[in-house]
């Protein structure tokens, strides 16, 4: 949701809703916020007072402010100081909220073809410092994109089907629709103003149903339907885990190029190898970087944690897009392989988070759990964390809740099927079962994910998001492990995630998901299946026909 002012009634209603919001600071308020104390007071009264019960995603400081816009030019001198002061307050209060400002496409020129687009020369002294501020702080650009006004302003050269996403053939510059052309024109202008690799959030887009040329119920319905479909097809990018336990894998640079060639925009790496992080520079691939379990004890020292963050995150930012730092993988006092690390996990998390705050980084910290620490998982609504680990898990969930951080969870229907094939039908694990089970679930992935949600909620983590940090199916090495089953699982998982349907407990909630793994890993220890989870062979030939 985007709200245009921080009305108490609205923010109170949003408490516990799990709705992520953009909250605006109206243009009329900008002059007052050039005072750092006033900005801190605003953030305290409107953000801190409602956090973490309200999920603030962005603070939009000013809307369509420009010295070339008659209606907003008087606010232009105040915008950058207000942005700087609000960002300073966000850092002071240790909030995980991103600050930006919403621009409009009227400040662009030479927009066709989009690759020629630049910001208007008469506003360069205004826009370049803004883009520099966003780049310096790794913040997104917000942009209001309206193909309707593009069509309205030049109907002789902008066909209505091009504006409505219904044009079949591309225009001479290769674009099928005006929305993409306008958005790319904005990207190109931002890049030329020094904002390489800055993300853009479309903060407004719409079409009127009446009141002007081209404004009708039919056209409005067509535009919104096609825009939603267009966005949803790309809305939840699929990540892929880059495991390195193989002696026949491509170089890190080849791997990064291969991700880009396949349109994979999210990656998980299991240790901060310099070769990998260097290869990722400028790639625009968002990453989860792990701190291996063996490192946790050392990071119970706050200075060691600060040094780790400085050496592995600060040194590569903002050229590498760090999304999450995963502190430890599947650590649990009930897991024989990882129990020795359990006492170190929470202190390490706390110290890494403290370092992230110190260095003013926009990176989220978490730890990846496995579903073996749950019990009473069927029906999923009865799921809880095992009683023998409550002293371990409850403080972890409390830490994530206090800092508005996600839970990372490794979700493997394959192992659910392997552990109980008599009661877990293979079609249920592969997303191919037609009818729901008695608890209303059509597939095991949703059941396992919702069981995790329910357990997290009962441990005090209401409304905490969950990121599926691993999920996969092996192609060989054990019962049910085959090319056919692996291909079916990955294809259906990708389709399910990209549909935006969510789960029965969290309908419509995006499921950020990372496939395990990019390549088969021939020296990985454990069961034989562990060597066969790759979606590609080590020589980069595809194992399956997947569209990411």
PDB file of N, CA and C in Angstrom, residues 217-300:
ATOM      1  N   UNK A 217     -14.146   2.632 -19.028  1.00  0.00           N
ATOM      2  CA  UNK A 217     -14.114   1.405 -18.229  1.00  0.00           C
ATOM      3  C   UNK A 217     -13.346   0.315 -18.972  1.00  0.00           C
ATOM      4  N   UNK A 218     -13.619   0.172 -20.268  1.00  0.00           N
ATOM      5  CA  UNK A 218     -12.943  -0.874 -21.040  1.00  0.00           C
ATOM      6  C   UNK A 218     -11.433  -0.669 -21.060  1.00  0.00           C
ATOM      7  N   UNK A 219     -11.009   0.548 -21.358  1.00  0.00           N
ATOM      8  CA  UNK A 219      -9.568   0.798 -21.433  1.00  0.00           C
ATOM      9  C   UNK A 219      -8.905   0.686 -20.059  1.00  0.00           C
ATOM     10  N   UNK A 220      -9.584   1.200 -19.043  1.00  0.00           N
ATOM     11  CA  UNK A 220      -9.038   1.087 -17.688  1.00  0.00           C
ATOM     12  C   UNK A 220      -8.889  -0.365 -17.281  1.00  0.00           C
ATOM     13  N   UNK A 221      -9.923  -1.166 -17.533  1.00  0.00           N
ATOM     14  CA  UNK A 221      -9.863  -2.592 -17.197  1.00  0.00           C
ATOM     15  C   UNK A 221      -8.759  -3.307 -17.940  1.00  0.00           C
ATOM     16  N   UNK A 222      -8.615  -2.981 -19.228  1.00  0.00           N
ATOM     17  CA  UNK A 222      -7.555  -3.601 -20.034  1.00  0.00           C
ATOM     18  C   UNK A 222      -6.182  -3.234 -19.487  1.00  0.00           C
ATOM     19  N   UNK A 223      -5.997  -1.945 -19.176  1.00  0.00           N
ATOM     20  CA  UNK A 223      -4.684  -1.499 -18.692  1.00  0.00           C
ATOM     21  C   UNK A 223      -4.326  -2.167 -17.374  1.00  0.00           C
ATOM     22  N   UNK A 224      -5.234  -2.096 -16.407  1.00  0.00           N
ATOM     23  CA  UNK A 224      -4.912  -2.660 -15.088  1.00  0.00           C
ATOM     24  C   UNK A 224      -4.696  -4.171 -15.151  1.00  0.00           C
ATOM     25  N   UNK A 225      -5.548  -4.864 -15.913  1.00  0.00           N
ATOM     26  CA  UNK A 225      -5.406  -6.318 -16.044  1.00  0.00           C
ATOM     27  C   UNK A 225      -4.055  -6.680 -16.644  1.00  0.00           C
ATOM     28  N   UNK A 226      -3.687  -5.990 -17.718  1.00  0.00           N
ATOM     29  CA  UNK A 226      -2.432  -6.318 -18.395  1.00  0.00           C
ATOM     30  C   UNK A 226      -1.207  -5.869 -17.597  1.00  0.00           C
ATOM     31  N   UNK A 227      -1.327  -4.745 -16.900  1.00  0.00           N
ATOM     32  CA  UNK A 227      -0.213  -4.302 -16.061  1.00  0.00           C
ATOM     33  C   UNK A 227       0.041  -5.310 -14.938  1.00  0.00           C
ATOM     34  N   UNK A 228      -1.029  -5.747 -14.284  1.00  0.00           N
ATOM     35  CA  UNK A 228      -0.879  -6.729 -13.198  1.00  0.00           C
ATOM     36  C   UNK A 228      -0.242  -8.012 -13.726  1.00  0.00           C
ATOM     37  N   UNK A 229      -0.733  -8.468 -14.877  1.00  0.00           N
ATOM     38  CA  UNK A 229      -0.170  -9.690 -15.461  1.00  0.00           C
ATOM     39  C   UNK A 229       1.303  -9.503 -15.814  1.00  0.00           C
ATOM     40  N   UNK A 230       1.623  -8.353 -16.374  1.00  0.00           N
ATOM     41  CA  UNK A 230       3.004  -8.055 -16.774  1.00  0.00           C
ATOM     42  C   UNK A 230       3.923  -8.006 -15.555  1.00  0.00           C
ATOM     43  N   UNK A 231       3.473  -7.360 -14.521  1.00  0.00           N
ATOM     44  CA  UNK A 231       4.283  -7.224 -13.308  1.00  0.00           C
ATOM     45  C   UNK A 231       4.411  -8.557 -12.589  1.00  0.00           C
ATOM     46  N   UNK A 232       3.308  -9.306 -12.496  1.00  0.00           N
ATOM     47  CA  UNK A 232       3.340 -10.566 -11.741  1.00  0.00           C
ATOM     48  C   UNK A 232       4.241 -11.592 -12.397  1.00  0.00           C
ATOM     49  N   UNK A 233       4.378 -11.511 -13.715  1.00  0.00           N
ATOM     50  CA  UNK A 233       5.252 -12.478 -14.381  1.00  0.00           C
ATOM     51  C   UNK A 233       6.702 -12.274 -13.963  1.00  0.00           C
ATOM     52  N   UNK A 234       7.017 -11.068 -13.479  1.00  0.00           N
ATOM     53  CA  UNK A 234       8.379 -10.781 -13.034  1.00  0.00           C
ATOM     54  C   UNK A 234       8.439 -10.416 -11.558  1.00  0.00           C
ATOM     55  N   UNK A 235       7.274 -10.421 -10.878  1.00  0.00           N
ATOM     56  CA  UNK A 235       7.193  -9.787  -9.561  1.00  0.00           C
ATOM     57  C   UNK A 235       8.057 -10.475  -8.517  1.00  0.00           C
ATOM     58  N   UNK A 236       8.051 -11.804  -8.514  1.00  0.00           N
ATOM     59  CA  UNK A 236       8.823 -12.500  -7.500  1.00  0.00           C
ATOM     60  C   UNK A 236       9.941 -13.264  -8.191  1.00  0.00           C
ATOM     61  N   UNK A 237      11.086 -12.620  -8.349  1.00  0.00           N
ATOM     62  CA  UNK A 237      12.167 -13.315  -9.041  1.00  0.00           C
ATOM     63  C   UNK A 237      12.595 -14.561  -8.288  1.00  0.00           C
ATOM     64  N   UNK A 238      12.964 -15.572  -9.046  1.00  0.00           N
ATOM     65  CA  UNK A 238      13.452 -16.821  -8.471  1.00  0.00           C
ATOM     66  C   UNK A 238      14.957 -16.696  -8.266  1.00  0.00           C
ATOM     67  N   UNK A 239      15.409 -16.954  -7.054  1.00  0.00           N
ATOM     68  CA  UNK A 239      16.832 -17.003  -6.796  1.00  0.00           C
ATOM     69  C   UNK A 239      17.336 -18.428  -6.948  1.00  0.00           C
ATOM     70  N   UNK A 240      18.635 -18.568  -7.132  1.00  0.00           N
ATOM     71  CA  UNK A 240      19.255 -19.892  -7.209  1.00  0.00           C
ATOM     72  C   UNK A 240      20.517 -19.879  -6.349  1.00  0.00           C
ATOM     73  N   UNK A 241      20.677 -20.938  -5.547  1.00  0.00           N
ATOM     74  CA  UNK A 241      21.832 -21.047  -4.660  1.00  0.00           C
ATOM     75  C   UNK A 241      23.067 -21.494  -5.447  1.00  0.00           C
ATOM     76  N   UNK A 242      24.167 -20.814  -5.212  1.00  0.00           N
ATOM     77  CA  UNK A 242      25.430 -21.130  -5.873  1.00  0.00           C
ATOM     78  C   UNK A 242      26.332 -21.865  -4.894  1.00  0.00           C
ATOM     79  N   UNK A 243      26.201 -23.214  -4.888  1.00  0.00           N
ATOM     80  CA  UNK A 243      27.074 -24.047  -4.078  1.00  0.00           C
ATOM     81  C   UNK A 243      28.367 -24.342  -4.822  1.00  0.00           C
ATOM     82  N   UNK A 244      29.459 -24.494  -4.090  1.00  0.00           N
ATOM     83  CA  UNK A 244      30.780 -24.606  -4.715  1.00  0.00           C
ATOM     84  C   UNK A 244      31.483 -25.917  -4.375  1.00  0.00           C
ATOM     85  N   UNK A 245      30.711 -26.926  -3.907  1.00  0.00           N
ATOM     86  CA  UNK A 245      31.320 -28.204  -3.528  1.00  0.00           C
ATOM     87  C   UNK A 245      31.460 -29.129  -4.739  1.00  0.00           C
ATOM     88  N   UNK A 246      32.216 -28.648  -5.698  1.00  0.00           N
ATOM     89  CA  UNK A 246      32.492 -29.435  -6.900  1.00  0.00           C
ATOM     90  C   UNK A 246      33.881 -29.103  -7.392  1.00  0.00           C
ATOM     91  N   UNK A 247      34.546 -30.076  -8.022  1.00  0.00           N
ATOM     92  CA  UNK A 247      35.896 -29.826  -8.553  1.00  0.00           C
ATOM     93  C   UNK A 247      35.886 -29.619 -10.053  1.00  0.00           C
ATOM     94  N   UNK A 248      34.677 -29.415 -10.608  1.00  0.00           N
ATOM     95  CA  UNK A 248      34.551 -29.272 -12.061  1.00  0.00           C
ATOM     96  C   UNK A 248      33.624 -28.111 -12.415  1.00  0.00           C
ATOM     97  N   UNK A 249      33.545 -27.117 -11.524  1.00  0.00           N
ATOM     98  CA  UNK A 249      32.588 -26.017 -11.710  1.00  0.00           C
ATOM     99  C   UNK A 249      33.215 -24.870 -12.495  1.00  0.00           C
ATOM    100  N   UNK A 250      32.394 -24.048 -13.161  1.00  0.00           N
ATOM    101  CA  UNK A 250      32.922 -22.893 -13.882  1.00  0.00           C
ATOM    102  C   UNK A 250      33.532 -21.872 -12.917  1.00  0.00           C
ATOM    103  N   UNK A 251      34.310 -20.948 -13.459  1.00  0.00           N
ATOM    104  CA  UNK A 251      34.871 -19.869 -12.651  1.00  0.00           C
ATOM    105  C   UNK A 251      33.753 -18.979 -12.124  1.00  0.00           C
ATOM    106  N   UNK A 252      34.052 -18.232 -11.067  1.00  0.00           N
ATOM    107  CA  UNK A 252      33.033 -17.355 -10.484  1.00  0.00           C
ATOM    108  C   UNK A 252      32.524 -16.352 -11.511  1.00  0.00           C
ATOM    109  N   UNK A 253      33.404 -15.779 -12.319  1.00  0.00           N
ATOM    110  CA  UNK A 253      32.966 -14.808 -13.327  1.00  0.00           C
ATOM    111  C   UNK A 253      32.049 -15.475 -14.355  1.00  0.00           C
ATOM    112  N   UNK A 254      32.401 -16.694 -14.772  1.00  0.00           N
ATOM    113  CA  UNK A 254      31.533 -17.420 -15.705  1.00  0.00           C
ATOM    114  C   UNK A 254      30.171 -17.703 -15.076  1.00  0.00           C
ATOM    115  N   UNK A 255      30.177 -18.015 -13.788  1.00  0.00           N
ATOM    116  CA  UNK A 255      28.915 -18.295 -13.094  1.00  0.00           C
ATOM    117  C   UNK A 255      28.037 -17.048 -13.064  1.00  0.00           C
ATOM    118  N   UNK A 256      28.618 -15.910 -12.706  1.00  0.00           N
ATOM    119  CA  UNK A 256      27.840 -14.668 -12.668  1.00  0.00           C
ATOM    120  C   UNK A 256      27.286 -14.339 -14.059  1.00  0.00           C
ATOM    121  N   UNK A 257      28.115 -14.481 -15.079  1.00  0.00           N
ATOM    122  CA  UNK A 257      27.650 -14.237 -16.451  1.00  0.00           C
ATOM    123  C   UNK A 257      26.527 -15.203 -16.827  1.00  0.00           C
ATOM    124  N   UNK A 258      26.637 -16.437 -16.334  1.00  0.00           N
ATOM    125  CA  UNK A 258      25.632 -17.460 -16.639  1.00  0.00           C
ATOM    126  C   UNK A 258      24.299 -17.143 -15.948  1.00  0.00           C
ATOM    127  N   UNK A 259      24.358 -16.660 -14.709  1.00  0.00           N
ATOM    128  CA  UNK A 259      23.140 -16.198 -14.033  1.00  0.00           C
ATOM    129  C   UNK A 259      22.461 -15.110 -14.866  1.00  0.00           C
ATOM    130  N   UNK A 260      23.243 -14.140 -15.296  1.00  0.00           N
ATOM    131  CA  UNK A 260      22.683 -13.023 -16.058  1.00  0.00           C
ATOM    132  C   UNK A 260      22.099 -13.506 -17.383  1.00  0.00           C
ATOM    133  N   UNK A 261      22.804 -14.410 -18.047  1.00  0.00           N
ATOM    134  CA  UNK A 261      22.334 -14.920 -19.337  1.00  0.00           C
ATOM    135  C   UNK A 261      21.004 -15.655 -19.203  1.00  0.00           C
ATOM    136  N   UNK A 262      20.767 -16.244 -18.023  1.00  0.00           N
ATOM    137  CA  UNK A 262      19.519 -16.977 -17.799  1.00  0.00           C
ATOM    138  C   UNK A 262      18.460 -16.134 -17.091  1.00  0.00           C
ATOM    139  N   UNK A 263      18.742 -14.852 -16.906  1.00  0.00           N
ATOM    140  CA  UNK A 263      17.762 -13.964 -16.286  1.00  0.00           C
ATOM    141  C   UNK A 263      17.553 -14.233 -14.805  1.00  0.00           C
ATOM    142  N   UNK A 264      18.549 -14.824 -14.137  1.00  0.00           N
ATOM    143  CA  UNK A 264      18.442 -15.115 -12.700  1.00  0.00           C
ATOM    144  C   UNK A 264      19.010 -13.913 -11.948  1.00  0.00           C
ATOM    145  N   UNK A 265      18.163 -13.244 -11.190  1.00  0.00           N
ATOM    146  CA  UNK A 265      18.539 -11.960 -10.587  1.00  0.00           C
ATOM    147  C   UNK A 265      18.845 -12.052  -9.098  1.00  0.00           C
ATOM    148  N   UNK A 266      18.715 -13.250  -8.522  1.00  0.00           N
ATOM    149  CA  UNK A 266      18.964 -13.432  -7.092  1.00  0.00           C
ATOM    150  C   UNK A 266      19.810 -14.682  -6.885  1.00  0.00           C
ATOM    151  N   UNK A 267      20.764 -14.588  -5.966  1.00  0.00           N
ATOM    152  CA  UNK A 267      21.722 -15.672  -5.734  1.00  0.00           C
ATOM    153  C   UNK A 267      21.956 -15.817  -4.231  1.00  0.00           C
ATOM    154  N   UNK A 268      22.166 -17.049  -3.800  1.00  0.00           N
ATOM    155  CA  UNK A 268      22.661 -17.275  -2.450  1.00  0.00           C
ATOM    156  C   UNK A 268      24.055 -17.869  -2.543  1.00  0.00           C
ATOM    157  N   UNK A 269      24.999 -17.306  -1.793  1.00  0.00           N
ATOM    158  CA  UNK A 269      26.356 -17.849  -1.729  1.00  0.00           C
ATOM    159  C   UNK A 269      26.645 -18.231  -0.288  1.00  0.00           C
ATOM    160  N   UNK A 270      27.393 -19.292  -0.108  1.00  0.00           N
ATOM    161  CA  UNK A 270      27.526 -19.890   1.218  1.00  0.00           C
ATOM    162  C   UNK A 270      28.752 -19.418   1.996  1.00  0.00           C
ATOM    163  N   UNK A 271      29.572 -18.611   1.368  1.00  0.00           N
ATOM    164  CA  UNK A 271      30.675 -17.976   2.082  1.00  0.00           C
ATOM    165  C   UNK A 271      31.117 -16.778   1.246  1.00  0.00           C
ATOM    166  N   UNK A 272      31.724 -15.779   1.887  1.00  0.00           N
ATOM    167  CA  UNK A 272      32.068 -14.542   1.175  1.00  0.00           C
ATOM    168  C   UNK A 272      33.415 -14.644   0.470  1.00  0.00           C
ATOM    169  N   UNK A 273      33.475 -15.492  -0.558  1.00  0.00           N
ATOM    170  CA  UNK A 273      34.709 -15.677  -1.313  1.00  0.00           C
ATOM    171  C   UNK A 273      34.973 -14.423  -2.156  1.00  0.00           C
ATOM    172  N   UNK A 274      36.184 -13.895  -2.062  1.00  0.00           N
ATOM    173  CA  UNK A 274      36.508 -12.650  -2.768  1.00  0.00           C
ATOM    174  C   UNK A 274      36.304 -12.783  -4.272  1.00  0.00           C
ATOM    175  N   UNK A 275      36.656 -13.932  -4.832  1.00  0.00           N
ATOM    176  CA  UNK A 275      36.495 -14.140  -6.275  1.00  0.00           C
ATOM    177  C   UNK A 275      35.035 -13.980  -6.687  1.00  0.00           C
ATOM    178  N   UNK A 276      34.132 -14.552  -5.883  1.00  0.00           N
ATOM    179  CA  UNK A 276      32.706 -14.467  -6.199  1.00  0.00           C
ATOM    180  C   UNK A 276      32.191 -13.035  -6.048  1.00  0.00           C
ATOM    181  N   UNK A 277      32.537 -12.396  -4.933  1.00  0.00           N
ATOM    182  CA  UNK A 277      32.037 -11.041  -4.682  1.00  0.00           C
ATOM    183  C   UNK A 277      32.584 -10.060  -5.715  1.00  0.00           C
ATOM    184  N   UNK A 278      33.819 -10.234  -6.117  1.00  0.00           N
ATOM    185  CA  UNK A 278      34.391  -9.374  -7.159  1.00  0.00           C
ATOM    186  C   UNK A 278      33.650  -9.573  -8.477  1.00  0.00           C
ATOM    187  N   UNK A 279      33.351 -10.816  -8.802  1.00  0.00           N
ATOM    188  CA  UNK A 279      32.627 -11.102 -10.047  1.00  0.00           C
ATOM    189  C   UNK A 279      31.222 -10.514 -10.036  1.00  0.00           C
ATOM    190  N   UNK A 280      30.649 -10.386  -8.851  1.00  0.00           N
ATOM    191  CA  UNK A 280      29.275  -9.868  -8.733  1.00  0.00           C
ATOM    192  C   UNK A 280      29.197  -8.349  -8.863  1.00  0.00           C
ATOM    193  N   UNK A 281      30.320  -7.661  -8.797  1.00  0.00           N
ATOM    194  CA  UNK A 281      30.295  -6.192  -8.856  1.00  0.00           C
ATOM    195  C   UNK A 281      29.621  -5.713 -10.140  1.00  0.00           C
ATOM    196  N   UNK A 282      28.641  -4.822  -9.980  1.00  0.00           N
ATOM    197  CA  UNK A 282      27.963  -4.244 -11.132  1.00  0.00           C
ATOM    198  C   UNK A 282      27.017  -5.169 -11.859  1.00  0.00           C
ATOM    199  N   UNK A 283      26.825  -6.381 -11.335  1.00  0.00           N
ATOM    200  CA  UNK A 283      25.977  -7.365 -12.028  1.00  0.00           C
ATOM    201  C   UNK A 283      24.491  -7.112 -11.813  1.00  0.00           C
ATOM    202  N   UNK A 284      24.149  -6.351 -10.758  1.00  0.00           N
ATOM    203  CA  UNK A 284      22.755  -6.097 -10.365  1.00  0.00           C
ATOM    204  C   UNK A 284      22.069  -7.338  -9.813  1.00  0.00           C
ATOM    205  N   UNK A 285      22.822  -8.398  -9.520  1.00  0.00           N
ATOM    206  CA  UNK A 285      22.264  -9.601  -8.898  1.00  0.00           C
ATOM    207  C   UNK A 285      22.196  -9.371  -7.390  1.00  0.00           C
ATOM    208  N   UNK A 286      21.014  -9.543  -6.810  1.00  0.00           N
ATOM    209  CA  UNK A 286      20.860  -9.421  -5.358  1.00  0.00           C
ATOM    210  C   UNK A 286      21.283 -10.738  -4.709  1.00  0.00           C
ATOM    211  N   UNK A 287      21.990 -10.639  -3.576  1.00  0.00           N
ATOM    212  CA  UNK A 287      22.503 -11.877  -2.998  1.00  0.00           C
ATOM    213  C   UNK A 287      22.195 -12.027  -1.509  1.00  0.00           C
ATOM    214  N   UNK A 288      22.062 -13.294  -1.132  1.00  0.00           N
ATOM    215  CA  UNK A 288      22.184 -13.714   0.261  1.00  0.00           C
ATOM    216  C   UNK A 288      23.623 -14.193   0.425  1.00  0.00           C
ATOM    217  N   UNK A 289      24.330 -13.647   1.386  1.00  0.00           N
ATOM    218  CA  UNK A 289      25.674 -14.156   1.677  1.00  0.00           C
ATOM    219  C   UNK A 289      25.652 -14.794   3.061  1.00  0.00           C
ATOM    220  N   UNK A 290      26.163 -16.002   3.143  1.00  0.00           N
ATOM    221  CA  UNK A 290      26.173 -16.740   4.407  1.00  0.00           C
ATOM    222  C   UNK A 290      27.432 -16.439   5.222  1.00  0.00           C
ATOM    223  N   UNK A 291      27.272 -16.476   6.524  1.00  0.00           N
ATOM    224  CA  UNK A 291      28.396 -16.610   7.439  1.00  0.00           C
ATOM    225  C   UNK A 291      28.388 -18.072   7.882  1.00  0.00           C
ATOM    226  N   UNK A 292      29.390 -18.859   7.491  1.00  0.00           N
ATOM    227  CA  UNK A 292      29.365 -20.301   7.801  1.00  0.00           C
ATOM    228  C   UNK A 292      29.328 -20.565   9.303  1.00  0.00           C
ATOM    229  N   UNK A 293      28.777 -21.707   9.654  1.00  0.00           N
ATOM    230  CA  UNK A 293      28.649 -22.080  11.074  1.00  0.00           C
ATOM    231  C   UNK A 293      29.985 -22.036  11.813  1.00  0.00           C
ATOM    232  N   UNK A 294      31.063 -22.419  11.139  1.00  0.00           N
ATOM    233  CA  UNK A 294      32.382 -22.442  11.777  1.00  0.00           C
ATOM    234  C   UNK A 294      32.848 -21.061  12.231  1.00  0.00           C
ATOM    235  N   UNK A 295      32.239 -20.012  11.681  1.00  0.00           N
ATOM    236  CA  UNK A 295      32.661 -18.642  12.012  1.00  0.00           C
ATOM    237  C   UNK A 295      31.880 -18.042  13.174  1.00  0.00           C
ATOM    238  N   UNK A 296      30.814 -18.705  13.622  1.00  0.00           N
ATOM    239  CA  UNK A 296      29.898 -18.076  14.576  1.00  0.00           C
ATOM    240  C   UNK A 296      30.575 -17.771  15.909  1.00  0.00           C
ATOM    241  N   UNK A 297      31.379 -18.695  16.421  1.00  0.00           N
ATOM    242  CA  UNK A 297      31.997 -18.463  17.731  1.00  0.00           C
ATOM    243  C   UNK A 297      32.840 -17.189  17.721  1.00  0.00           C
ATOM    244  N   UNK A 298      33.597 -16.992  16.655  1.00  0.00           N
ATOM    245  CA  UNK A 298      34.444 -15.797  16.568  1.00  0.00           C
ATOM    246  C   UNK A 298      33.608 -14.522  16.583  1.00  0.00           C
ATOM    247  N   UNK A 299      32.414 -14.587  15.994  1.00  0.00           N
ATOM    248  CA  UNK A 299      31.588 -13.379  15.865  1.00  0.00           C
ATOM    249  C   UNK A 299      30.792 -13.066  17.129  1.00  0.00           C
ATOM    250  N   UNK A 300      30.983 -13.850  18.183  1.00  0.00           N
ATOM    251  CA  UNK A 300      30.423 -13.441  19.482  1.00  0.00           C
ATOM    252  C   UNK A 300      31.215 -12.264  20.054  1.00  0.00           C
TER     253      UNK A 300
END
